[in-house]
Coordinates of C-alpha atoms in Angstrom, one line a residue:
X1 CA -39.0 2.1 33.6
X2 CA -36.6 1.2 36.5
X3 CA -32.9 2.5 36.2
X4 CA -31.8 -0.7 34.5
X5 CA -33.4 0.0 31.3
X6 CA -32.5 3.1 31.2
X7 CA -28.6 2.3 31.2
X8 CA -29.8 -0.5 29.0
X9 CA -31.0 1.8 26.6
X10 CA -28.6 4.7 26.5
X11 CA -25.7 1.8 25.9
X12 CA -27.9 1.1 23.1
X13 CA -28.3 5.1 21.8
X14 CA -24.6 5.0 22.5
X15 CA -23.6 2.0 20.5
X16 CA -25.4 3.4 17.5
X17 CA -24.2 6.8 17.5
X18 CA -20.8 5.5 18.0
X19 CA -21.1 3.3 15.0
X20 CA -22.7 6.0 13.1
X21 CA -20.2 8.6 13.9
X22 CA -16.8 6.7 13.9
X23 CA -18.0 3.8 11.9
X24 CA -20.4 4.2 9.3
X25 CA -18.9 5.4 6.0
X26 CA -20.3 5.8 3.0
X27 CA -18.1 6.9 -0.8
X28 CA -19.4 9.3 -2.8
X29 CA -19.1 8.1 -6.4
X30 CA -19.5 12.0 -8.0
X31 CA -16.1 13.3 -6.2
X32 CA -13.4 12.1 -8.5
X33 CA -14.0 12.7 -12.4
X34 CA -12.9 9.6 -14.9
X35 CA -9.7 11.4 -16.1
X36 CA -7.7 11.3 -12.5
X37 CA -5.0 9.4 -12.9
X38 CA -3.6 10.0 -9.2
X39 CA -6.0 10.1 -6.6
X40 CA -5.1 11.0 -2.8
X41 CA -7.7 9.5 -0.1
X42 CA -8.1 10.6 3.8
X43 CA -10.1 8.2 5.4
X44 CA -11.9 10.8 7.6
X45 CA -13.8 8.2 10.0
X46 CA -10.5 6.0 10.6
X47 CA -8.6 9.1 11.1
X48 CA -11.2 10.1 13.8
X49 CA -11.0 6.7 15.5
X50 CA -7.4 6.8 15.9
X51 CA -7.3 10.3 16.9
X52 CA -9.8 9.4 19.7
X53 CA -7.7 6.6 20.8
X54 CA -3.9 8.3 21.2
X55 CA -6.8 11.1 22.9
X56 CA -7.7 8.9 25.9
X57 CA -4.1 7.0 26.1
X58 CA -2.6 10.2 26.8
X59 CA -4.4 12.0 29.3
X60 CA -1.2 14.7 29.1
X61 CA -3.5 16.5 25.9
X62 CA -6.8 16.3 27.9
X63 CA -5.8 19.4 29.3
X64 CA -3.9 21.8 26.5
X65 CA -3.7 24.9 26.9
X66 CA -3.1 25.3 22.7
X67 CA -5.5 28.5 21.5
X68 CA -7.7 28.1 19.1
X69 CA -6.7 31.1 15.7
X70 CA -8.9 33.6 15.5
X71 CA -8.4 33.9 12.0
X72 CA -8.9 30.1 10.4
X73 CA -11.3 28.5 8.0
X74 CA -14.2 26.2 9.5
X75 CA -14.5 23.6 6.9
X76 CA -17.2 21.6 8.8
X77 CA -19.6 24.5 9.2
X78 CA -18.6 26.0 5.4
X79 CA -18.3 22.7 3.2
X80 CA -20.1 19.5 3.8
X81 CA -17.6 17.3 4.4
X82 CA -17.3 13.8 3.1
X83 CA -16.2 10.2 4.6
X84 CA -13.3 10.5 2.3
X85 CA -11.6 13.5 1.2
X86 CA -10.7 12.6 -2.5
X87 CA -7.7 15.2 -3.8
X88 CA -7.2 14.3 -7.3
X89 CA -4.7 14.6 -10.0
X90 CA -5.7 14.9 -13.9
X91 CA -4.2 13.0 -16.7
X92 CA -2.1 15.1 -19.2
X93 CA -1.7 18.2 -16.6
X94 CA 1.4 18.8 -14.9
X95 CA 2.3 17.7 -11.4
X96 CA 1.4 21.2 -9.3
X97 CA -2.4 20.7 -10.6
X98 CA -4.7 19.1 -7.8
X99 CA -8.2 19.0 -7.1
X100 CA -10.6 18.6 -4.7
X101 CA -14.7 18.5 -5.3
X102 CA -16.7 19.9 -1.8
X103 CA -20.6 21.1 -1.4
X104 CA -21.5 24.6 0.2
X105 CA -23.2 23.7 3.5
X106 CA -23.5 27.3 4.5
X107 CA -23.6 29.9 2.3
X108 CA -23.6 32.5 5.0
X109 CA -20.2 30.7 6.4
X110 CA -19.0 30.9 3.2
X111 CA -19.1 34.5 2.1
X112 CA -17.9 35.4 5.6
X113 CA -14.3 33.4 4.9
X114 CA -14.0 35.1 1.4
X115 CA -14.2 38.1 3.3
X116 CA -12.1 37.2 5.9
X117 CA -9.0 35.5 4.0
X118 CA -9.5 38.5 1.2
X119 CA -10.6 36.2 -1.8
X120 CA -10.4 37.9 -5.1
X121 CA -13.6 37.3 -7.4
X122 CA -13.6 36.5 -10.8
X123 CA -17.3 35.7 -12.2
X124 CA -18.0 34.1 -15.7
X125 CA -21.7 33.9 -16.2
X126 CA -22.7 31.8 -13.1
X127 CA -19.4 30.5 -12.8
X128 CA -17.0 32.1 -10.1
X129 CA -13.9 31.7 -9.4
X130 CA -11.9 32.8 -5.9
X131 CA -8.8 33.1 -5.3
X132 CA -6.7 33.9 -2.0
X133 CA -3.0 34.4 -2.3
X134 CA -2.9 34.8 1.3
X135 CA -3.9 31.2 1.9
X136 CA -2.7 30.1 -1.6
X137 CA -6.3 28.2 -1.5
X138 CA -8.5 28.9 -4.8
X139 CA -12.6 28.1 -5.4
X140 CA -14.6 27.6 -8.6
X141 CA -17.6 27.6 -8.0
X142 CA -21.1 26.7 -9.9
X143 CA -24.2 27.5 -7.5
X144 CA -23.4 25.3 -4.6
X145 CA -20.9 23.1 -6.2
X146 CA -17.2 23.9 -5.3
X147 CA -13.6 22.4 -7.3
X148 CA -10.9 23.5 -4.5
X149 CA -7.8 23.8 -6.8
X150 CA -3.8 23.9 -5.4
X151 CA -3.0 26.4 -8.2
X152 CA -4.4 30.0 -9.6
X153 CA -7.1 28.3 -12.3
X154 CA -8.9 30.0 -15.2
X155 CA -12.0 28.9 -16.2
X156 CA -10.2 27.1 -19.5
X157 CA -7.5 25.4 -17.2
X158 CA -10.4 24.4 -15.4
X159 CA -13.4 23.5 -17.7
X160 CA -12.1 19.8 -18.6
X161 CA -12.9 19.0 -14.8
X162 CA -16.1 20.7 -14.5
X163 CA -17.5 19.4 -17.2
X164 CA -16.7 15.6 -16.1
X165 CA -18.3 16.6 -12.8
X166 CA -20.9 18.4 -13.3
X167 CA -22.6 18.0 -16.5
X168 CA -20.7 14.7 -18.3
X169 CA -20.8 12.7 -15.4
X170 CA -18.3 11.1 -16.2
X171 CA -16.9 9.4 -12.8
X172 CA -13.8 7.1 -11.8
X173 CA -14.9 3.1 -11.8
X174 CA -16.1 1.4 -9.2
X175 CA -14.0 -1.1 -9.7
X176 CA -10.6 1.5 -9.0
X177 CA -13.1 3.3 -6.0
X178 CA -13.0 -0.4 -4.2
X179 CA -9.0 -0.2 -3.8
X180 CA -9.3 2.9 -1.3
X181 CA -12.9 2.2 0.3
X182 CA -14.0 0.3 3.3
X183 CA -9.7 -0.4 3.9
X184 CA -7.7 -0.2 7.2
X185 CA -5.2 2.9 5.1
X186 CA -5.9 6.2 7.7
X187 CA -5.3 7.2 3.5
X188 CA -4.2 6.0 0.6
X189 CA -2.7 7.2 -3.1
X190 CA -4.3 5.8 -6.1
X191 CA -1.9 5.4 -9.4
X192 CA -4.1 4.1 -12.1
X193 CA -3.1 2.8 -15.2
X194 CA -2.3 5.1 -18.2
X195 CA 0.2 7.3 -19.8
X196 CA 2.8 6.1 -16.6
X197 CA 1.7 3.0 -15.5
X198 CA 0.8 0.1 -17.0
X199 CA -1.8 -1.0 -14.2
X200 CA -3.4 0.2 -11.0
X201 CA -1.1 0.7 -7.9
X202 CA -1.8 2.1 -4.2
X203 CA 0.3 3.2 -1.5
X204 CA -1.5 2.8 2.5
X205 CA -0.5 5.8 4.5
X206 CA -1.2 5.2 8.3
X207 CA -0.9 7.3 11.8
X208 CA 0.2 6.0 14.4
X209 CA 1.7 7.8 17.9
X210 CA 4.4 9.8 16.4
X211 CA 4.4 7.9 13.2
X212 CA 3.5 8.0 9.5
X213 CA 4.1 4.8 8.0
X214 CA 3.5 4.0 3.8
X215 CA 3.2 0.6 2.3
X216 CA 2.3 -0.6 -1.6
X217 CA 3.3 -1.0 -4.7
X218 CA 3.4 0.8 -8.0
X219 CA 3.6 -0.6 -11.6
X220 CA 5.7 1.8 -14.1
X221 CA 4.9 1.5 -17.5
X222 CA 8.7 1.8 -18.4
X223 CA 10.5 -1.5 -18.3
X224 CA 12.2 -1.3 -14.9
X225 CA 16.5 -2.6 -15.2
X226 CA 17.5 -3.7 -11.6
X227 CA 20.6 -2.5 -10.8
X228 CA 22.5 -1.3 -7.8
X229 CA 22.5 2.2 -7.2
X230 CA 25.1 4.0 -4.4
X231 CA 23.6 4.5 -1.2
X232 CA 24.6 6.5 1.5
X233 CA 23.5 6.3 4.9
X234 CA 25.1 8.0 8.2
X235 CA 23.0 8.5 11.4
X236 CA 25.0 12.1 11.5
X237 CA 23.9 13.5 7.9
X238 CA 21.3 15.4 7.1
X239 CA 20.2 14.6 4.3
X240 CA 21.0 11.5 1.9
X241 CA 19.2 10.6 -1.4
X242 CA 20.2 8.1 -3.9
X243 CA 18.5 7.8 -7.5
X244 CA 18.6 5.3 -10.2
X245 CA 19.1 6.2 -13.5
X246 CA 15.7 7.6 -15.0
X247 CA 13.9 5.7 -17.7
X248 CA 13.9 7.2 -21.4
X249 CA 10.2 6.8 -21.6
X250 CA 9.7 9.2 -18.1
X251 CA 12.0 11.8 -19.2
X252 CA 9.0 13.7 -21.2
X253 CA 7.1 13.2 -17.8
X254 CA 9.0 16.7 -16.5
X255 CA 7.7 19.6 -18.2
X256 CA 9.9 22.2 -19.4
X257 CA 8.2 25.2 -17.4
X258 CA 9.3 22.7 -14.5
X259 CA 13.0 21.7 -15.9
X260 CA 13.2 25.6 -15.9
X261 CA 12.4 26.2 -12.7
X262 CA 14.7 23.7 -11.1
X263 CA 17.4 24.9 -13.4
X264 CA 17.1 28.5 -12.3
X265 CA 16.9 27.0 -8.3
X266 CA 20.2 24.8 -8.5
X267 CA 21.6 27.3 -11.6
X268 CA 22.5 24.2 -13.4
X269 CA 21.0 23.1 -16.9
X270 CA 18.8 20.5 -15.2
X271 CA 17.7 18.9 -18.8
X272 CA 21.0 18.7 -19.8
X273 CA 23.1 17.2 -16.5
X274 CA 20.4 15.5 -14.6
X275 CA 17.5 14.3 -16.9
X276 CA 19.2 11.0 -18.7
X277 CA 18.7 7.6 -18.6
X278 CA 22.7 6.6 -18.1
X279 CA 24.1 7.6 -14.8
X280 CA 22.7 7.4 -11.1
X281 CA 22.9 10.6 -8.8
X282 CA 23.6 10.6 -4.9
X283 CA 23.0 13.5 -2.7
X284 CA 24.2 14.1 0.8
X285 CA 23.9 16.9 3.0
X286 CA 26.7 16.4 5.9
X287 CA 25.8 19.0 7.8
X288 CA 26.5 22.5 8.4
X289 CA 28.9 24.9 9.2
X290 CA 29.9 28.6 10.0
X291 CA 32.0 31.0 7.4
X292 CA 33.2 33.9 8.1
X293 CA 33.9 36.8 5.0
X294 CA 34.8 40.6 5.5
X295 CA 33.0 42.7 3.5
X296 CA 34.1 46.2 2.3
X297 CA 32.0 49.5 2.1
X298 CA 33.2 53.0 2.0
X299 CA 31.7 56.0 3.6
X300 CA 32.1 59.9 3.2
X301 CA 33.5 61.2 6.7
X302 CA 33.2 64.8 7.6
X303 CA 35.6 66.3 4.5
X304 CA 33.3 64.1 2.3
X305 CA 36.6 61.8 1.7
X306 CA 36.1 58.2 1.3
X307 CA 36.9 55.8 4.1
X308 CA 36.8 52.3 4.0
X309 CA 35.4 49.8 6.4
X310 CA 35.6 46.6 6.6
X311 CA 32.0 44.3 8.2
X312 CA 32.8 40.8 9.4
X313 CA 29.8 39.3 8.3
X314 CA 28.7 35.2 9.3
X315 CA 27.2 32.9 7.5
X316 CA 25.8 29.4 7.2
X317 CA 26.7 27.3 4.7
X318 CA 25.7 23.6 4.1
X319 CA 28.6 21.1 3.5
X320 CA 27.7 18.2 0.5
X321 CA 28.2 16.3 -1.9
X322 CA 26.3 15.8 -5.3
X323 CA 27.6 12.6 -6.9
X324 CA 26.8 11.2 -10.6
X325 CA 27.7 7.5 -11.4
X326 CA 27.5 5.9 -14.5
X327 CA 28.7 5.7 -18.1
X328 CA 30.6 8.4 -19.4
X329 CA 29.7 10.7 -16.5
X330 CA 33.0 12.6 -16.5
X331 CA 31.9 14.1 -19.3
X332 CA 29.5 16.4 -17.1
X333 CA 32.5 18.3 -15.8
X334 CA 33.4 18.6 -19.4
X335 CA 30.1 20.0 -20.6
X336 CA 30.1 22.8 -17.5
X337 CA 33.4 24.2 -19.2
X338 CA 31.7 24.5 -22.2
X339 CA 28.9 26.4 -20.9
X340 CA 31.4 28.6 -18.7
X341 CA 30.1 27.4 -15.3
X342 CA 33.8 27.1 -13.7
X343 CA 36.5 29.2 -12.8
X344 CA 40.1 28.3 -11.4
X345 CA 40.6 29.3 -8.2
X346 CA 43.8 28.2 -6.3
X347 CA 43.8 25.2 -8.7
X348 CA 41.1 23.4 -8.0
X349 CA 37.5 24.2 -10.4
X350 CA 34.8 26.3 -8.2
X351 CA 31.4 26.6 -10.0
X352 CA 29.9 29.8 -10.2
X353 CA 26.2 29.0 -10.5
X354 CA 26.2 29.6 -6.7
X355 CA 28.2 32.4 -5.6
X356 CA 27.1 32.5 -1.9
X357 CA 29.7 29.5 -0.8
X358 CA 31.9 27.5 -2.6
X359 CA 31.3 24.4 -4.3
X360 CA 34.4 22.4 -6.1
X361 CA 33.4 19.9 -9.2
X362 CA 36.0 17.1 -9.9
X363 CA 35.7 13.9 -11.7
X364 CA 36.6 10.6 -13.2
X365 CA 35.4 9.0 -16.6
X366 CA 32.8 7.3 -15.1
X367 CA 32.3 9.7 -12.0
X368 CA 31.4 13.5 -11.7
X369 CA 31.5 15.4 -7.8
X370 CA 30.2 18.5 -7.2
X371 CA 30.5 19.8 -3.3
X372 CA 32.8 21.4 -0.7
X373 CA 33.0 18.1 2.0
X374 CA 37.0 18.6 2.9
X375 CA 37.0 15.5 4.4
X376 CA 38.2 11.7 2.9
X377 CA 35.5 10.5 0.3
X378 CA 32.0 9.4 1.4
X379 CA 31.2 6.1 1.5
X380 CA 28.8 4.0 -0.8
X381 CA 27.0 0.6 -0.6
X382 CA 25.5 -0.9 -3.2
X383 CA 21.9 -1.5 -2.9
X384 CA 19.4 -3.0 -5.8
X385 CA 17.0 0.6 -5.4
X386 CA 15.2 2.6 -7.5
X387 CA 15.4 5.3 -4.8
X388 CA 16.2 6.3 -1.2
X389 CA 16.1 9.1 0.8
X390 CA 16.7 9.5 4.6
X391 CA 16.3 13.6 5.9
X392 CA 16.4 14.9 9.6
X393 CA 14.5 18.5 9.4
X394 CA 14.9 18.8 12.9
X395 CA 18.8 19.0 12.0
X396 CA 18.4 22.6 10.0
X397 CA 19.9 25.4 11.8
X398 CA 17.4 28.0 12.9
X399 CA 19.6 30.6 11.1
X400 CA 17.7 28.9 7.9
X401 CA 14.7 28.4 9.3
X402 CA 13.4 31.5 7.8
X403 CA 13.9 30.7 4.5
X404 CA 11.4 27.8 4.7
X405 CA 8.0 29.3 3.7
X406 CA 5.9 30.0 7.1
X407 CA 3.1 27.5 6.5
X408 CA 5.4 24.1 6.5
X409 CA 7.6 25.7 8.9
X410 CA 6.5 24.1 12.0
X411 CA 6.2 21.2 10.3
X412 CA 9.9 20.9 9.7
X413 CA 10.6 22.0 13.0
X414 CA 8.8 19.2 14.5
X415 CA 9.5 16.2 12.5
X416 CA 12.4 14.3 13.8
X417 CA 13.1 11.7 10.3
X418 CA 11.7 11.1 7.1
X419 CA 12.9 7.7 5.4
X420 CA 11.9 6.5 1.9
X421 CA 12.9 3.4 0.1
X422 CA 11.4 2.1 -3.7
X423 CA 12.4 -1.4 -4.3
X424 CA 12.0 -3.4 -7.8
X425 CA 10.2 -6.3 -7.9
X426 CA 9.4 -8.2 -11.1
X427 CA 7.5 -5.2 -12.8
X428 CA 6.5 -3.1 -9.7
X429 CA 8.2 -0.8 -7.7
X430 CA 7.4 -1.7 -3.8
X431 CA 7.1 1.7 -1.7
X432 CA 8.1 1.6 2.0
X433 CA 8.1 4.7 4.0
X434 CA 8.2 6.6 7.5
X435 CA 7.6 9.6 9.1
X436 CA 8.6 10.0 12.8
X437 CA 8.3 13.3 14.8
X438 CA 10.5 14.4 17.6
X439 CA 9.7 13.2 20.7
X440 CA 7.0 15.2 22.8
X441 CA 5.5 16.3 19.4
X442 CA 2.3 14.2 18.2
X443 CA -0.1 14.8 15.4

């Protein structure tokens, strides 16, 4: 065989690995049970063309001198890894609950990472659960079948999924499976019709360069009222979020263990100020600044007297503004007296759900302002939105960096804007978003 063929047929062998490897893809119809009513899709083979590509245009990576963690979890030699990666959300369980159905491909592998990442065993009958709080990753397993779940499961919070998987069968449609398969989407976010919506909806999430872009549409189930909601937009801010009022038929949609939780975060009666169906809020975080306060503590000197010294102690405090518009929204600063949230200071009414800086709340019949921006009023235009939020990260001090939890850390530290805009449209909700890291940063 003369050297022609030979090139001739390793372009062949080439071409068909190539295809096989970045090409061929093939949906597993057992990885999503029937009652997910949100499903979250990574395209693994498109990812792993794209990654290739931005690879060989920028010959800068070729040679990275990046070191691989000694300590980190192999999936490809542990699980067996599908052409999409289906995380999925249940119907009727609250909005921290996702899944994730993988196969043991090593059962050596695996033992050695619950042993490495200290996973705590639970067994019930053949049934074992794992969970690492170190990793905040948790496994049931059944033989060589693994659910991958976000939160500490029991076998009861877990059972309704198990039992669709594994011995009901019961799967999601073909016909729903078809709206994230075989598409262009890096990944893509199911919303099927149910309890929220009143049809199937999907948002494409793509990579490219130093950029996440989202595209689709959703369809709420709620009757959607255009209006024109305040928006706020300033290349210098931080932050800036604009909400419409919330329909009446989503308000059962946030759980109370969750309207607790964000109460106890903001220390404001979240269910009674910011869950209604009247008023529009508006959020912006100017930017921040330094304070300075002298703090007092006495000492015993020598004679065991008391001496006083004062500490001059900085701190970093954000300046904003937290804006309700709408009917009869006054009557928030109204309600806050009630409930003994304000004190008068200097004449002007500080709240006292967060001591560490101070925040002023004023207000009009029809507006209520909570913030400490000194300067003349923000600005608002109009715009016919459901919602929009613009955030820099890459703006946070690093005197607050620490108080972001270490694992999304660099994350922040390396994303340069995040921009989200939901439009109405006749009964859907059109979802345009992007994601732009800082330059010389690349994912």
């Amino acid at each position: 065989m003369n050297i022609r063929r030979w090139i001739f047929l390793l372009a062949i062998l080439f071409l068909v690995f190539g295809y096989i490897f970045l090409f061929y893809k093939k949906y597993d119809n057992t990885s999503v049970p029937g009652s997910a009513d949100i499903v979250a899709v990574v395209d693994i083979k498109n990812v792993a063309r794209s990654y290739l590509k931005e690879f060989i245009l920028h010959p800068s990576r070729w040679f990275s001198t990046g070191r691989k963690r000694e300590r980190e979890l192999n999936w490809r030699k542990i699980f067996v890894l599908p052409d999409y990666l289906c995380f999925f959300h249940c119907a009727g369980q609250t909005a921290d609950k996702w899944y994730l159905r993988l196969q043991i491909k090593n059962r050596k592998k695996f033992n050695e990472a619950l042993e490495l990442f200290h996973f705590q065993r639970r067994d019930f009958g053949e049934r074992i659960l794992y969970s690492s709080s170190e990793l905040g990753i948790h496994f049931f397993v059944e033989r060589d079948n693994v659910i991958l779940a976000s939160y500490p499961c029991s076998a009861t919070d877990i059972s309704k999924v198990e039992m669709d998987l594994f011995s009901n069968h019961k799967f999601l449609s073909g016909a729903l499976a078809r709206s994230f398969v075989n598409t262009d989407h890096h990944g893509v976010l199911l919303f099927r019709n149910g309890r929220y919506f009143s049809k199937p909806g999907s948002i494409g999430i793509d990579v490219k360069g130093a950029e996440v872009n989202l595209v689709g549409a959703i369809f709420p189930k709620a009757k959607i009222n255009p209006q024109a909601i305040p928006v706020s937009k300033s290349p210098r801010d931080v932050l800036n979020l604009s909400l419409a009022p919330i329909p009446s038929a989503y308000l059962n949609f946030f759980s109370d263990s969750m309207v607790h939780k964000w109460s106890q975060l903001v220390g404001l009666p979240v269910d009674s100020l910011f869950l209604n169906d009247r008023y529009s809020w508006t959020l912006t975080l100017h930017g921040f600044r330094q304070r300075a306060d002298t703090a007092i503590s006495f000492e015993l000197d020598e004679n065991f007297m008391e001496v006083k010294k004062s500490i001059l102690i900085h701190s970093t405090e954000p300046v904003m503004e937290l804006v309700a518009n709408g009917e009869e929204a006054g009557k928030i600063l109204s309600l806050m007296q009630q409930r003994g949230m304000l004190e008068n200071e200097m004449g002007r009414l500080r709240f006292t759900g967060v001591p560490l800086w101070p925040l002023f709340v004023s207000g009009s019949t029809n507006k209520f302002i909570l913030g400490n921006y000194e300067n003349p009023p923000i600005h608002f235009t109009n715009k016919l939105e459901v919602g929009s939020l613009e955030i820099y990260p890459s703006r946070i001090p690093d005197s607050l960096f620490r108080f972001i939890p270490d694992g999304i850390r660099p994350w922040f530290r390396h994303t340069g804007s995040i921009s989200l805009q939901l439009k109405p449209s006749g009964n859907a909700v059109i979802v345009i978003g992007k994601m732009i890291r800082k330059e010389g940063t690349y994912f």
